[in-house]
mmCIF file of C-alpha atoms in Angstrom:
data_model
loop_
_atom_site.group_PDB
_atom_site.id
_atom_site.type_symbol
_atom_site.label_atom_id
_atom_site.label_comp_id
_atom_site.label_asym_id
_atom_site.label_seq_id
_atom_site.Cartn_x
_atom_site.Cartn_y
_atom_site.Cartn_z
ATOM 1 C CA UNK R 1160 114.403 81.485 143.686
ATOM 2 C CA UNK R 1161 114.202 77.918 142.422
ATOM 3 C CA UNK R 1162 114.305 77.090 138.758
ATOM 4 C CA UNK R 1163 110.400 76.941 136.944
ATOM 5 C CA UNK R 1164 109.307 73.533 136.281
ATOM 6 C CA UNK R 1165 108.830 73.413 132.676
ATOM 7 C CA UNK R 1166 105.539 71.515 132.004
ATOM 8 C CA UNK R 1167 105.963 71.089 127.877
ATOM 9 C CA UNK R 1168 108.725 70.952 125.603
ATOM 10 C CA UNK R 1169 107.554 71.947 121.652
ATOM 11 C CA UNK R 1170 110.445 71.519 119.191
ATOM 12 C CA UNK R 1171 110.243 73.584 115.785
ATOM 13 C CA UNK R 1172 112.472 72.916 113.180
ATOM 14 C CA UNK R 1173 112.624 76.085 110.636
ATOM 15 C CA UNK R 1174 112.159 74.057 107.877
ATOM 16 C CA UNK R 1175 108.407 73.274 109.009
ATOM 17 C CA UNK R 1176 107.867 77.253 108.426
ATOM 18 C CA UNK R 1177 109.935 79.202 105.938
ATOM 19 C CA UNK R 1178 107.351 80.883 104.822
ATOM 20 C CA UNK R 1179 107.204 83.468 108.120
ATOM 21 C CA UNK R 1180 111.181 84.830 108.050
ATOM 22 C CA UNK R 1181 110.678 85.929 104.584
ATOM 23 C CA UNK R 1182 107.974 88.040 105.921
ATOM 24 C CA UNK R 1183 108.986 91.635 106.618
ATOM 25 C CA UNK R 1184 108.374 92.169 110.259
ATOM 26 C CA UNK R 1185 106.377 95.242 111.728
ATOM 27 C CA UNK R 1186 106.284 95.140 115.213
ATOM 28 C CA UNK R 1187 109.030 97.612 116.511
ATOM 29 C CA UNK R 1188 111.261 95.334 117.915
ATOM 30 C CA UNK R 1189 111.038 93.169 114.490
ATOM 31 C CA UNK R 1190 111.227 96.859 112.210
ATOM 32 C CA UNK R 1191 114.924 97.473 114.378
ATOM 33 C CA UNK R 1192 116.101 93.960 113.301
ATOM 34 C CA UNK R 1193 114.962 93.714 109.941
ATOM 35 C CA UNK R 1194 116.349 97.757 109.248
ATOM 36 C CA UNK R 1195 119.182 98.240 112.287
ATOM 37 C CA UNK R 1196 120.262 94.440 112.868
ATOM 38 C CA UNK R 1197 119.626 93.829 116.888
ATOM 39 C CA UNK R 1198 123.384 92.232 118.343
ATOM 40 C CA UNK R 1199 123.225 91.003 121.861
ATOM 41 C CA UNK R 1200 120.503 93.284 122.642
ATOM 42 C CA UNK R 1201 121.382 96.297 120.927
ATOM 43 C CA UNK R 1202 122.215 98.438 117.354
ATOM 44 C CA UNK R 1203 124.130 100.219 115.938
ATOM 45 C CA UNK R 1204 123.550 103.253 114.126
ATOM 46 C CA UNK R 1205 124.611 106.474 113.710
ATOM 47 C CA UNK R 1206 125.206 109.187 116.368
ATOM 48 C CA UNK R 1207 123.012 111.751 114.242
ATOM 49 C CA UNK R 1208 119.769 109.672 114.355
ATOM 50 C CA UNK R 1209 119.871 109.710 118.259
ATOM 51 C CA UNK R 1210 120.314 113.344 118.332
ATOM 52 C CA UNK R 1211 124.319 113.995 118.445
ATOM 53 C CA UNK R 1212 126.278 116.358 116.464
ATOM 54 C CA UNK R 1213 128.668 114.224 115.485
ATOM 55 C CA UNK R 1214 128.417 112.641 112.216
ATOM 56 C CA UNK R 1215 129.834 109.724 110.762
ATOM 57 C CA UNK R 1216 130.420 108.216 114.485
ATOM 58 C CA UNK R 1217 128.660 105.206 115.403
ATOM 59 C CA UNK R 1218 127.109 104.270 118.650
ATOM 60 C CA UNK R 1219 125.242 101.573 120.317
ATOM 61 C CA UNK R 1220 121.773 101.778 121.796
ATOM 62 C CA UNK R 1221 121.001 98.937 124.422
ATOM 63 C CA UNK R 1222 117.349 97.095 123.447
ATOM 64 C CA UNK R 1223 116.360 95.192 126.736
ATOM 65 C CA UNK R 1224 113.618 94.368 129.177
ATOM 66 C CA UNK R 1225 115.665 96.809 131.679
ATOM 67 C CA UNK R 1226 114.027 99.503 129.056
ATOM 68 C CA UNK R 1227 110.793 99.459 130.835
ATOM 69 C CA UNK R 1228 109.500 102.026 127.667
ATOM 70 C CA UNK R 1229 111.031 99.108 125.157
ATOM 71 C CA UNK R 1230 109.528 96.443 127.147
ATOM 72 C CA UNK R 1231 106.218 98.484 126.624
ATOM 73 C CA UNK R 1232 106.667 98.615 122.717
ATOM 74 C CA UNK R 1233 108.638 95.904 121.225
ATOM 75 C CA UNK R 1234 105.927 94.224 120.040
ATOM 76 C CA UNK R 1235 103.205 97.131 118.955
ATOM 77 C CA UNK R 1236 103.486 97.822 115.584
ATOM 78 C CA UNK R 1237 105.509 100.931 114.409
ATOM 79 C CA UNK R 1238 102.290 103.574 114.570
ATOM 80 C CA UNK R 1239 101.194 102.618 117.767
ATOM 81 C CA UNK R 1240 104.618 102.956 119.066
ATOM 82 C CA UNK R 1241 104.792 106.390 117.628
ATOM 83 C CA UNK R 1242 101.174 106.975 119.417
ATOM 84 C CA UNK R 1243 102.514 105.913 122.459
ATOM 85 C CA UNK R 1244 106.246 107.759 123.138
ATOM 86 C CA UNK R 1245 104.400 110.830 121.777
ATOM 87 C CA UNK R 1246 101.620 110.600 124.464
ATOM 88 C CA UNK R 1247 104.557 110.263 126.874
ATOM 89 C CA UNK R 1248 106.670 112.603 125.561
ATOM 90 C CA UNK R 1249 103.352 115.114 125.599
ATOM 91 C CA UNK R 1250 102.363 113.999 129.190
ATOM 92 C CA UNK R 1251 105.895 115.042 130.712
ATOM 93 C CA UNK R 1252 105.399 118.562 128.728
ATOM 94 C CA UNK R 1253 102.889 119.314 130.449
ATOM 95 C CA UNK R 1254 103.641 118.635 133.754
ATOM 96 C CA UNK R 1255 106.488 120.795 133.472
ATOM 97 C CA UNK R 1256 104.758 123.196 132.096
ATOM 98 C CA UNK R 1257 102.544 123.194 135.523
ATOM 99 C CA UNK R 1258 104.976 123.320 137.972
ATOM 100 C CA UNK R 1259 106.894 126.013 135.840
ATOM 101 C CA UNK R 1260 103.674 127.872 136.101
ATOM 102 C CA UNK R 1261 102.350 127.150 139.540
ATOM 103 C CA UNK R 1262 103.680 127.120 143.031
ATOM 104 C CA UNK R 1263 100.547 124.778 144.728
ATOM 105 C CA UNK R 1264 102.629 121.413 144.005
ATOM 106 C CA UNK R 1265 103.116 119.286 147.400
ATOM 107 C CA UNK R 1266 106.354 118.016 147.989
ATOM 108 C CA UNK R 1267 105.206 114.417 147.107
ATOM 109 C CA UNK R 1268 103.900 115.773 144.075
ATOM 110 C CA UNK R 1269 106.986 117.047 142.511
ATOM 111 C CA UNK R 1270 109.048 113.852 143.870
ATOM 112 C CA UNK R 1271 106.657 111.968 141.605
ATOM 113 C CA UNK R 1272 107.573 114.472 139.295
ATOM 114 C CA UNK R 1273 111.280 113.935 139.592
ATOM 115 C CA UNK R 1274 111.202 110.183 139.309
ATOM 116 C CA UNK R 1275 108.912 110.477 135.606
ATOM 117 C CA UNK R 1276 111.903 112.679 134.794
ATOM 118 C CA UNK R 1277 113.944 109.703 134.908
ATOM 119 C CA UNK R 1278 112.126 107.931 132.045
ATOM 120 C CA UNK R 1279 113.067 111.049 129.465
ATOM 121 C CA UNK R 1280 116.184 109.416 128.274
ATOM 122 C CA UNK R 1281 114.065 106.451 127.333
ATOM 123 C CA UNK R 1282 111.146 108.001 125.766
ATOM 124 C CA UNK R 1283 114.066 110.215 123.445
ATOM 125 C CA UNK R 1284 115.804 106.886 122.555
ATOM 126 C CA UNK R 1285 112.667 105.266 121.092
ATOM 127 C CA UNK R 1286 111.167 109.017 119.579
ATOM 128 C CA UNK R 1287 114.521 109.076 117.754
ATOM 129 C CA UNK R 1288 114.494 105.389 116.862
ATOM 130 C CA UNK R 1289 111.156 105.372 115.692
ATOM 131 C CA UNK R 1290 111.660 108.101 113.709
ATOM 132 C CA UNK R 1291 114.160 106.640 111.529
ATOM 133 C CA UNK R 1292 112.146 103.351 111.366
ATOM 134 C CA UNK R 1293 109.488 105.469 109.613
ATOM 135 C CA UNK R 1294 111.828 107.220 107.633
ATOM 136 C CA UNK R 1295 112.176 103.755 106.136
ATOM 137 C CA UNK R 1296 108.323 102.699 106.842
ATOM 138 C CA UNK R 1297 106.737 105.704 105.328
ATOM 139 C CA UNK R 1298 108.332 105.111 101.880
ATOM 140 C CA UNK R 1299 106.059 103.732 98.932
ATOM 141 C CA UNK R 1300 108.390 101.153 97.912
ATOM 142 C CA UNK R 1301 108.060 99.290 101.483
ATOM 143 C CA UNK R 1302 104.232 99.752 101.323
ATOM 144 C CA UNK R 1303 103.797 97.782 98.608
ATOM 145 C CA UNK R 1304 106.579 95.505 99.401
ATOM 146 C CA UNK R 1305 104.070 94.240 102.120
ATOM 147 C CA UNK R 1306 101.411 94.407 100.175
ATOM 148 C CA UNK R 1307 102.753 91.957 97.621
ATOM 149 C CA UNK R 1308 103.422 89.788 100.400
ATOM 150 C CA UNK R 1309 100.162 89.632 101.812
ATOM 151 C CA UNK R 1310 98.460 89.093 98.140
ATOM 152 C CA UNK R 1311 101.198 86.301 98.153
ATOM 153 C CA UNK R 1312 100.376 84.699 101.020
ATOM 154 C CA UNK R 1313 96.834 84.706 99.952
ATOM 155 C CA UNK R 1314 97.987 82.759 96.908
ATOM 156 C CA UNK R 1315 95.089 83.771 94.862
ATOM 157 C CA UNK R 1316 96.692 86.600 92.108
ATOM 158 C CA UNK R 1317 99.966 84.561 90.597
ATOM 159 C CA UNK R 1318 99.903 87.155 87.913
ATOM 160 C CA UNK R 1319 100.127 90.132 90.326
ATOM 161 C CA UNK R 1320 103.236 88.733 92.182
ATOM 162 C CA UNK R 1321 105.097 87.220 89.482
ATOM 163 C CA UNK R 1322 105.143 90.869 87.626
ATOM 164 C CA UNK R 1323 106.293 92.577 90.722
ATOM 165 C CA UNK R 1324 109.198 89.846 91.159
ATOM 166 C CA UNK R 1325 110.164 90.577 87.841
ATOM 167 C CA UNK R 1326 109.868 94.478 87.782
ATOM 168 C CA UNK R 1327 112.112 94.257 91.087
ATOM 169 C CA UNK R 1328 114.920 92.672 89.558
ATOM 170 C CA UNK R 1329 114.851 95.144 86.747
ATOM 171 C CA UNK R 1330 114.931 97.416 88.813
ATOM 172 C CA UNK R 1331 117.857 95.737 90.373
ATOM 173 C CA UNK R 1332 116.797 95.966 93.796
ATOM 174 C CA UNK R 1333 118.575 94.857 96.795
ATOM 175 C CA UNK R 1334 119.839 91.020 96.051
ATOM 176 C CA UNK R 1335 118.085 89.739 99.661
ATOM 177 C CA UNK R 1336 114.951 91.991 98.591
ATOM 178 C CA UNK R 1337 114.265 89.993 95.096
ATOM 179 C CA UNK R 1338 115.377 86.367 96.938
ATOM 180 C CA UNK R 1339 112.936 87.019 100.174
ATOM 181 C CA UNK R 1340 109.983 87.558 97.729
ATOM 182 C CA UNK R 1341 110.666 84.641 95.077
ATOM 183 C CA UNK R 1342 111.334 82.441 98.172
ATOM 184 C CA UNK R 1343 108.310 83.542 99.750
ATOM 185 C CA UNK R 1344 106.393 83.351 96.367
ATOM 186 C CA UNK R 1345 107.772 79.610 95.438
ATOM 187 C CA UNK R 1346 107.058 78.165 98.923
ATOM 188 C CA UNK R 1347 103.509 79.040 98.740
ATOM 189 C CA UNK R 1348 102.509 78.065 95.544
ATOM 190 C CA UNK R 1349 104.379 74.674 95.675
ATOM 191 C CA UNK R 1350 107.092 76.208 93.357
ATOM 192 C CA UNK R 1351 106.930 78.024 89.822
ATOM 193 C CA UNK R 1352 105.980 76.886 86.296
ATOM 194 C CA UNK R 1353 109.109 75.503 84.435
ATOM 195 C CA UNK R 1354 108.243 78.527 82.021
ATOM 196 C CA UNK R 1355 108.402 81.633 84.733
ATOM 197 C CA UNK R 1356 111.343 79.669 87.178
ATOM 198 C CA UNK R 1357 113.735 79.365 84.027
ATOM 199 C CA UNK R 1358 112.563 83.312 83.051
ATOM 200 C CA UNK R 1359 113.145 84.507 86.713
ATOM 201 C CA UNK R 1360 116.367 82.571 86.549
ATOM 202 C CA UNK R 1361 117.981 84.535 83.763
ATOM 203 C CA UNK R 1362 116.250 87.655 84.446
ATOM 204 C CA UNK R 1363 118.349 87.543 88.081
ATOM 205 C CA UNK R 1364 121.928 86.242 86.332
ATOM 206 C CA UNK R 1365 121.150 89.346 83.618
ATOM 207 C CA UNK R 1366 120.402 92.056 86.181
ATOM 208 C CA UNK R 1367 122.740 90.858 89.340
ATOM 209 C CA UNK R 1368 125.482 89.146 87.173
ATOM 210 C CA UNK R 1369 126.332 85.506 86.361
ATOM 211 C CA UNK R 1370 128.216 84.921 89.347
ATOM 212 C CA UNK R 1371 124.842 83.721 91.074
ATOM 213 C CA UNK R 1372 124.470 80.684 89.057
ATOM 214 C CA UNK R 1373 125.952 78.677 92.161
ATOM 215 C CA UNK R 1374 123.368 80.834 94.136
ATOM 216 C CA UNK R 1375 119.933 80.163 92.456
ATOM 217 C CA UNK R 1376 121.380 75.932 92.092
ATOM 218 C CA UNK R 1377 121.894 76.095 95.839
ATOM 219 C CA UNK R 1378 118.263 77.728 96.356
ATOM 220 C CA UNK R 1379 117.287 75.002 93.928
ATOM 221 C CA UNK R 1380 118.587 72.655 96.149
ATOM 222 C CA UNK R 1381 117.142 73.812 99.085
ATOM 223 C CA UNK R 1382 113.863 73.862 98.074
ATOM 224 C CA UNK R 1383 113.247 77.229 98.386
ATOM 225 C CA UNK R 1384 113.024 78.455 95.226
ATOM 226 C CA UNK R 1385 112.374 75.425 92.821
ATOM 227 C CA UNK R 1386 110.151 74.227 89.593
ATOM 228 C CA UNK R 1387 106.881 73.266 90.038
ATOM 229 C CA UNK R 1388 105.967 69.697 89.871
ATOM 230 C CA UNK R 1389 102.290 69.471 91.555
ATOM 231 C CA UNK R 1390 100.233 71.546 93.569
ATOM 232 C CA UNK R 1391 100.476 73.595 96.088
ATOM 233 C CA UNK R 1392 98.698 72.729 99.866
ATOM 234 C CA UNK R 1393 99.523 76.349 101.075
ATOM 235 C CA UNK R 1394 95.600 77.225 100.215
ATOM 236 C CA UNK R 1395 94.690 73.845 102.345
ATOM 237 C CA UNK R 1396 97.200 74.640 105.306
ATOM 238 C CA UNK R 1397 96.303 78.561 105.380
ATOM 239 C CA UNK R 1398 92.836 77.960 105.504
ATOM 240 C CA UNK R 1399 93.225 74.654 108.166
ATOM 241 C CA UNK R 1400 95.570 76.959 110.798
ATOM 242 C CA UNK R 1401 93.538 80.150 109.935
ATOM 243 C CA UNK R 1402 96.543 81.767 108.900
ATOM 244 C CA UNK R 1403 94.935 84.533 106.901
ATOM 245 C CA UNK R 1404 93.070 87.121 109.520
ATOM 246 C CA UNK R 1405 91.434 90.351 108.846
ATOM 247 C CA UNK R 1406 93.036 92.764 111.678
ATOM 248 C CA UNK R 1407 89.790 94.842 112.133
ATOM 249 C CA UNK R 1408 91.480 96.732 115.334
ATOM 250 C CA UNK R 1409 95.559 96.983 114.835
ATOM 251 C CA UNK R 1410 95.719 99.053 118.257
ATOM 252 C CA UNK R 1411 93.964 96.184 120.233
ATOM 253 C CA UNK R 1412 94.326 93.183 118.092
ATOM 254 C CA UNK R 1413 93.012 89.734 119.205
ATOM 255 C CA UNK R 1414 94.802 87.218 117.012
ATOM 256 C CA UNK R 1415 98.739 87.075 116.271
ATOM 257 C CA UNK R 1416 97.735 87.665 113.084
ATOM 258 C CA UNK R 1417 98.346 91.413 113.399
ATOM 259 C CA UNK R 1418 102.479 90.870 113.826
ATOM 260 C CA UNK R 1419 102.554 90.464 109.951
ATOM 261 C CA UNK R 1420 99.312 93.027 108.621
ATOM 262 C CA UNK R 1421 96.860 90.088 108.636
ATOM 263 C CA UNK R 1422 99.131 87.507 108.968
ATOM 264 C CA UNK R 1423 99.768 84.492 111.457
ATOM 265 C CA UNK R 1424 102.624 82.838 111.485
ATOM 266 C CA UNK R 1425 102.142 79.107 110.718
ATOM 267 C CA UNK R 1426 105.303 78.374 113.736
ATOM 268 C CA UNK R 1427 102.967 79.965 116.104
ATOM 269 C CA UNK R 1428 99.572 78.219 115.445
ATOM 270 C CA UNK R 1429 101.197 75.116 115.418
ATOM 271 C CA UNK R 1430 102.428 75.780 118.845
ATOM 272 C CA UNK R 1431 98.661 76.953 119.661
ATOM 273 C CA UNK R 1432 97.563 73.889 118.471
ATOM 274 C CA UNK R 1433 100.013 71.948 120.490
ATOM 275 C CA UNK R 1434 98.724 73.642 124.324
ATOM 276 C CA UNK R 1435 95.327 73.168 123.489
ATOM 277 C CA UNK R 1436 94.921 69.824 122.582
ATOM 278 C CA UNK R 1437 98.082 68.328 121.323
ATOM 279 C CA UNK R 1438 98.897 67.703 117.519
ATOM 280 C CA UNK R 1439 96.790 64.574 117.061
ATOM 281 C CA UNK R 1440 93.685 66.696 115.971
ATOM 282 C CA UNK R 1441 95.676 68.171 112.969
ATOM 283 C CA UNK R 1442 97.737 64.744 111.748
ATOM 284 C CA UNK R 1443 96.486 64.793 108.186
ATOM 285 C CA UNK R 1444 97.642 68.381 107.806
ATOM 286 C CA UNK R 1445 101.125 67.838 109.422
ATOM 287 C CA UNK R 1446 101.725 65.394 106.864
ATOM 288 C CA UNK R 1447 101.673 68.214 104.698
ATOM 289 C CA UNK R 1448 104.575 70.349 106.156
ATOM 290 C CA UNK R 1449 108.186 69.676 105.360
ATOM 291 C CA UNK R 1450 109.985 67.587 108.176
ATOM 292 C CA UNK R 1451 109.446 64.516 110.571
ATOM 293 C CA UNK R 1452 107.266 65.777 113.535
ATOM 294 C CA UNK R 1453 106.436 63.509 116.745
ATOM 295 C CA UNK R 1454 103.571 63.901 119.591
ATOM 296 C CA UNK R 1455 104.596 62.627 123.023
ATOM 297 C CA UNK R 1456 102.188 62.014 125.547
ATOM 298 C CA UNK R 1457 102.861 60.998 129.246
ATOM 299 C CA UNK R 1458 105.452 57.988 127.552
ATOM 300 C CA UNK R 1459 103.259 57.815 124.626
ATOM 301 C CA UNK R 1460 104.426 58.401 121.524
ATOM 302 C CA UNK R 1461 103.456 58.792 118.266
ATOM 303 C CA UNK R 1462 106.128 59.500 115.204
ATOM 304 C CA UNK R 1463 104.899 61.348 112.821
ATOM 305 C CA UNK R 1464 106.178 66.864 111.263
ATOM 306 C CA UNK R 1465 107.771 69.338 113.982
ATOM 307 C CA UNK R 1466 108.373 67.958 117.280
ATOM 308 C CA UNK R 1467 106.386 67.919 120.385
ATOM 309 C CA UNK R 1468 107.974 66.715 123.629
ATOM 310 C CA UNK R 1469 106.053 64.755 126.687
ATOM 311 C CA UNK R 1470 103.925 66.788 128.082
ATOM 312 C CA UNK R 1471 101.124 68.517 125.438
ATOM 313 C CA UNK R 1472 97.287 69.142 125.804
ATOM 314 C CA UNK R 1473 95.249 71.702 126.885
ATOM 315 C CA UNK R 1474 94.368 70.065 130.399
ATOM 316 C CA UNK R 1475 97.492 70.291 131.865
ATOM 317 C CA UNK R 1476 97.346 74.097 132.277
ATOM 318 C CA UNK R 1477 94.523 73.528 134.438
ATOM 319 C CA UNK R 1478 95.851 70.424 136.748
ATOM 320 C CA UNK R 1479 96.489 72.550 139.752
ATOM 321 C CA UNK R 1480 94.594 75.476 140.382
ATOM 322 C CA UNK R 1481 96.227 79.150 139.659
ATOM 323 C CA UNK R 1482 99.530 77.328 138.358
ATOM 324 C CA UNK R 1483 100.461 78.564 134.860
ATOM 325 C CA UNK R 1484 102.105 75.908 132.710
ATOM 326 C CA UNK R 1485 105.584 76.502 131.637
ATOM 327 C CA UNK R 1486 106.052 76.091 128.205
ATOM 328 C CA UNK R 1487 109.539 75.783 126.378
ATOM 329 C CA UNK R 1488 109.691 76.511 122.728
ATOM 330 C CA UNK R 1489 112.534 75.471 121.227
ATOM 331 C CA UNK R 1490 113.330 76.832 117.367
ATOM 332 C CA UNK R 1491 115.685 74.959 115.526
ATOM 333 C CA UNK R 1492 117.741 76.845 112.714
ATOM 334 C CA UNK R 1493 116.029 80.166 114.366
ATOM 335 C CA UNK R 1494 113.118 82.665 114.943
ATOM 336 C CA UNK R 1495 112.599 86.003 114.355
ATOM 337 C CA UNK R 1496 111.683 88.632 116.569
ATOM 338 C CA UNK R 1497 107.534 88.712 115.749
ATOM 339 C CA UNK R 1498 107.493 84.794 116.387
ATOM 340 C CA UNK R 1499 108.717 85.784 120.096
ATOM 341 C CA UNK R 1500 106.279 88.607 120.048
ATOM 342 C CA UNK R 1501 103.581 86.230 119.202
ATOM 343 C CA UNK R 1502 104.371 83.943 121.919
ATOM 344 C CA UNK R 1503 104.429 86.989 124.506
ATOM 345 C CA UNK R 1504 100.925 88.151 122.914
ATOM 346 C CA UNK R 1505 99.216 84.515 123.033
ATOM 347 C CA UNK R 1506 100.664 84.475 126.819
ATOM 348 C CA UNK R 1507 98.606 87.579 127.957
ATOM 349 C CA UNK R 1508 95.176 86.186 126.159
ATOM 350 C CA UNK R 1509 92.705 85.653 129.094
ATOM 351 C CA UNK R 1510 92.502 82.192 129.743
ATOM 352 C CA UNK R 1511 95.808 80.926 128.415
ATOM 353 C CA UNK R 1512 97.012 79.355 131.112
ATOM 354 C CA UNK R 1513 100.719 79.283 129.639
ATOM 355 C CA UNK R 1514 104.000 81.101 130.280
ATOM 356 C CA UNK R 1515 106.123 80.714 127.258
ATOM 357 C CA UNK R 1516 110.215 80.279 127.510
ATOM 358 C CA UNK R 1517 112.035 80.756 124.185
ATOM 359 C CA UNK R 1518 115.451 78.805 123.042
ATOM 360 C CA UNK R 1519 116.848 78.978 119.697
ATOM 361 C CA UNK R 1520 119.868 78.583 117.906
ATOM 362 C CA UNK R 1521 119.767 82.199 116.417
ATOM 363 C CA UNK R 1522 117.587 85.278 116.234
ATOM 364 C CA UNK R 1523 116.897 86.056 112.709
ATOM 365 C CA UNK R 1524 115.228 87.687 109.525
ATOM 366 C CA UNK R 1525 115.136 86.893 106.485
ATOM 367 C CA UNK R 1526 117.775 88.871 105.112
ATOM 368 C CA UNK R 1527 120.000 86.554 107.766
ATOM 369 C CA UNK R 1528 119.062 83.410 106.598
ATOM 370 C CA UNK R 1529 119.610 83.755 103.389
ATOM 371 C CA UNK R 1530 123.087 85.299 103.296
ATOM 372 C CA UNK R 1531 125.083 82.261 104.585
ATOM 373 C CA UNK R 1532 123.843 80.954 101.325
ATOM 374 C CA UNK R 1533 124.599 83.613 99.087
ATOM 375 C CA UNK R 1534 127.373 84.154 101.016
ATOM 376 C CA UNK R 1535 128.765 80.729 100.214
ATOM 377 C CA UNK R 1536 127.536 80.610 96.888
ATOM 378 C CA UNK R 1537 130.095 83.398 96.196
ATOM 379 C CA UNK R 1538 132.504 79.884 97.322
ATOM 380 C CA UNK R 1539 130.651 78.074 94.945
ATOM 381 C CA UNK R 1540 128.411 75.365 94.793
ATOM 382 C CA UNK R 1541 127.507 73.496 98.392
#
């Protein structure tokens, strides 16, 4: 087997999207990562949530595409998954209970049988997985955690959000939980007034202790949580990229948008945008985003916010019949898991034309971008 020509090269630095990591995931694969932390295609949790009687002993559950039931559900959201290992799970019952009960099975019958017998250690690995997701899932506190960041991302009720910030770090919720939101709520509305950043500010050093001084200067810094000094184009890009969808069907979804509850990840229609007809059509608006970008064209090129390599527009999937362009998207600084998923649902559309290939420096969420800064914050100031 020769190696795939790859047609187009699309370069995405993370710092053209920072908005999407601090989004809390929900397809399955992205719910294991952001709750279990996926290493090298597996987690690790306890022996008790797969089943075992032995607690307090950890043990690792493999995650990959040789899990034809994973490769099924990783990217579903967390009730369809449940939907869908029950139906197994139900389905294998009751063939049991029919050959149990009747002798009129042929012998090819019962070696088909057999061989769905081999897929129950599967379908108990993801019944028991899931489970614990929604033991996480089902809780109030995480339903409203997305909500917040949906009516965030709509950037229409600054009020709402800014209370819930503050009534989090009261609270004294989890460190990453407070810093996800606040980055998430800065980035979209072009930063804070100097009058809520400096309150947030000393709200976080009262509740979570002074040692994060060097933290919030470093997320200063960074740009990701800041003052606000003009503003904000998230409204302009949102509405531009359609980033805002209304998910009527979550079990059959027809936009990305349903990776994030109504929500498409700007990383992902910028690479839409890029196999259909290039980024010239959308220049104005990539002058918005953070970063140098640069359109190549057959030795053509064009500097200008994320980088797209020789090779883009929508005609080339169709230059010889039946081929499929190959597509490599490379993310700088990372991508999460529902930024692949998105790439593997826009892949199956009909009339795509496009295989996608992912490279990246790192799989991440949100809670594992920010902790090499807090992390070295506890160092002091970078």
């Amino acid at each position: 087997m020769g190696i795939p020509e790859i047609d187009t090269v699309i370069l995405l630095d993370r710092e053209v999207d920072m908005v999407t990591p601090m989004c809390s995931q929900l397809t399955y694969e992205g719910l294991l990562d952001e709750m279990l932390e996926i290493h090298n295609g597996s987690v690790e949790v306890d022996a008790s949530i797969m089943g075992a009687q032995q607690d307090g002993k950890k043990v690792k559950v493999p995650l990959n595409s040789s899990d034809k039931l994973y490769k099924e559900i990783r990217d579903l959201n967390l009730h369809v998954v449940v939907q869908v290992v029950r139906q197994k799970a139900t389905s294998i019952q009751q063939d049991y209970a029919e050959v149990k009960s009747t002798n009129t099975q042929s012998v090819s019958e019962l070696k088909d049988f057999v061989k769905r017998l081999h897929s129950l250690p599967e379908i108990a690995r993801h019944v028991n997985l899931a489970q614990h997701l929604q033991s996480f899932a089902a809780k109030p506190a995480f339903h409203a955690r997305v909500e917040i960041e949906q009516i965030i991302l709509e950037a229409q009720t600054y009020e709402t959000c800014y209370e819930y910030i503050e009534e989090i770090i009261q609270k004294q919720e989890p460190i990453e939980t407070v810093l996800r939101l606040l980055v998430l709520f800065s980035l979209t509305n072009g930063g804070l007034p100097k009058k809520n950043f400096d309150y947030l500010r000393r709200e976080i050093l009262h509740s979570y202790g002074f040692e994060h001084m060097p933290l919030l200067y470093n997320l200063e810094k960074a740009g990701l949580v800041k003052r606000q000094e003009s503003r904000t184009n998230w409204p302009v890009i949102s509405r531009a990229l359609q980033l805002i969808v209304d998910i009527k069907d979550p079990e059959n979804p027809d936009d990305i948008a349903y990776i994030f509850a109504g929500y498409a990840p700007l990383s992902i229609r910028l690479v839409q945008h890029a196999v259909r007809s290039g980024w010239r059509s959308i220049e104005e608006l990539l002058k918005l985003l953070p970063g140098p970008h640069m359109d190549l064209k057959r030795g053509v090129s064009t500097i200008s916010s994320s980088e797209l390599l020789p090779g883009s527009g929508s005609q080339q999937s169709t230059d010889r019949v039946g081929h499929r362009s190959l597509v490599l998207v490379v993310f700088i600084g990372g991508v999460t898991s529902a930024e692949i998923a998105a790439l593997r649902f826009l892949s199956a559309q009909e009339g795509m034309g496009y295989d996608f290939l992912v490279a990246t420096t790192k799989v991440i969420t949100g809670n594992t971008l920010l902790r090499p800064i807090i992390a070295s914050s506890k160092e002091g100031m970078i």
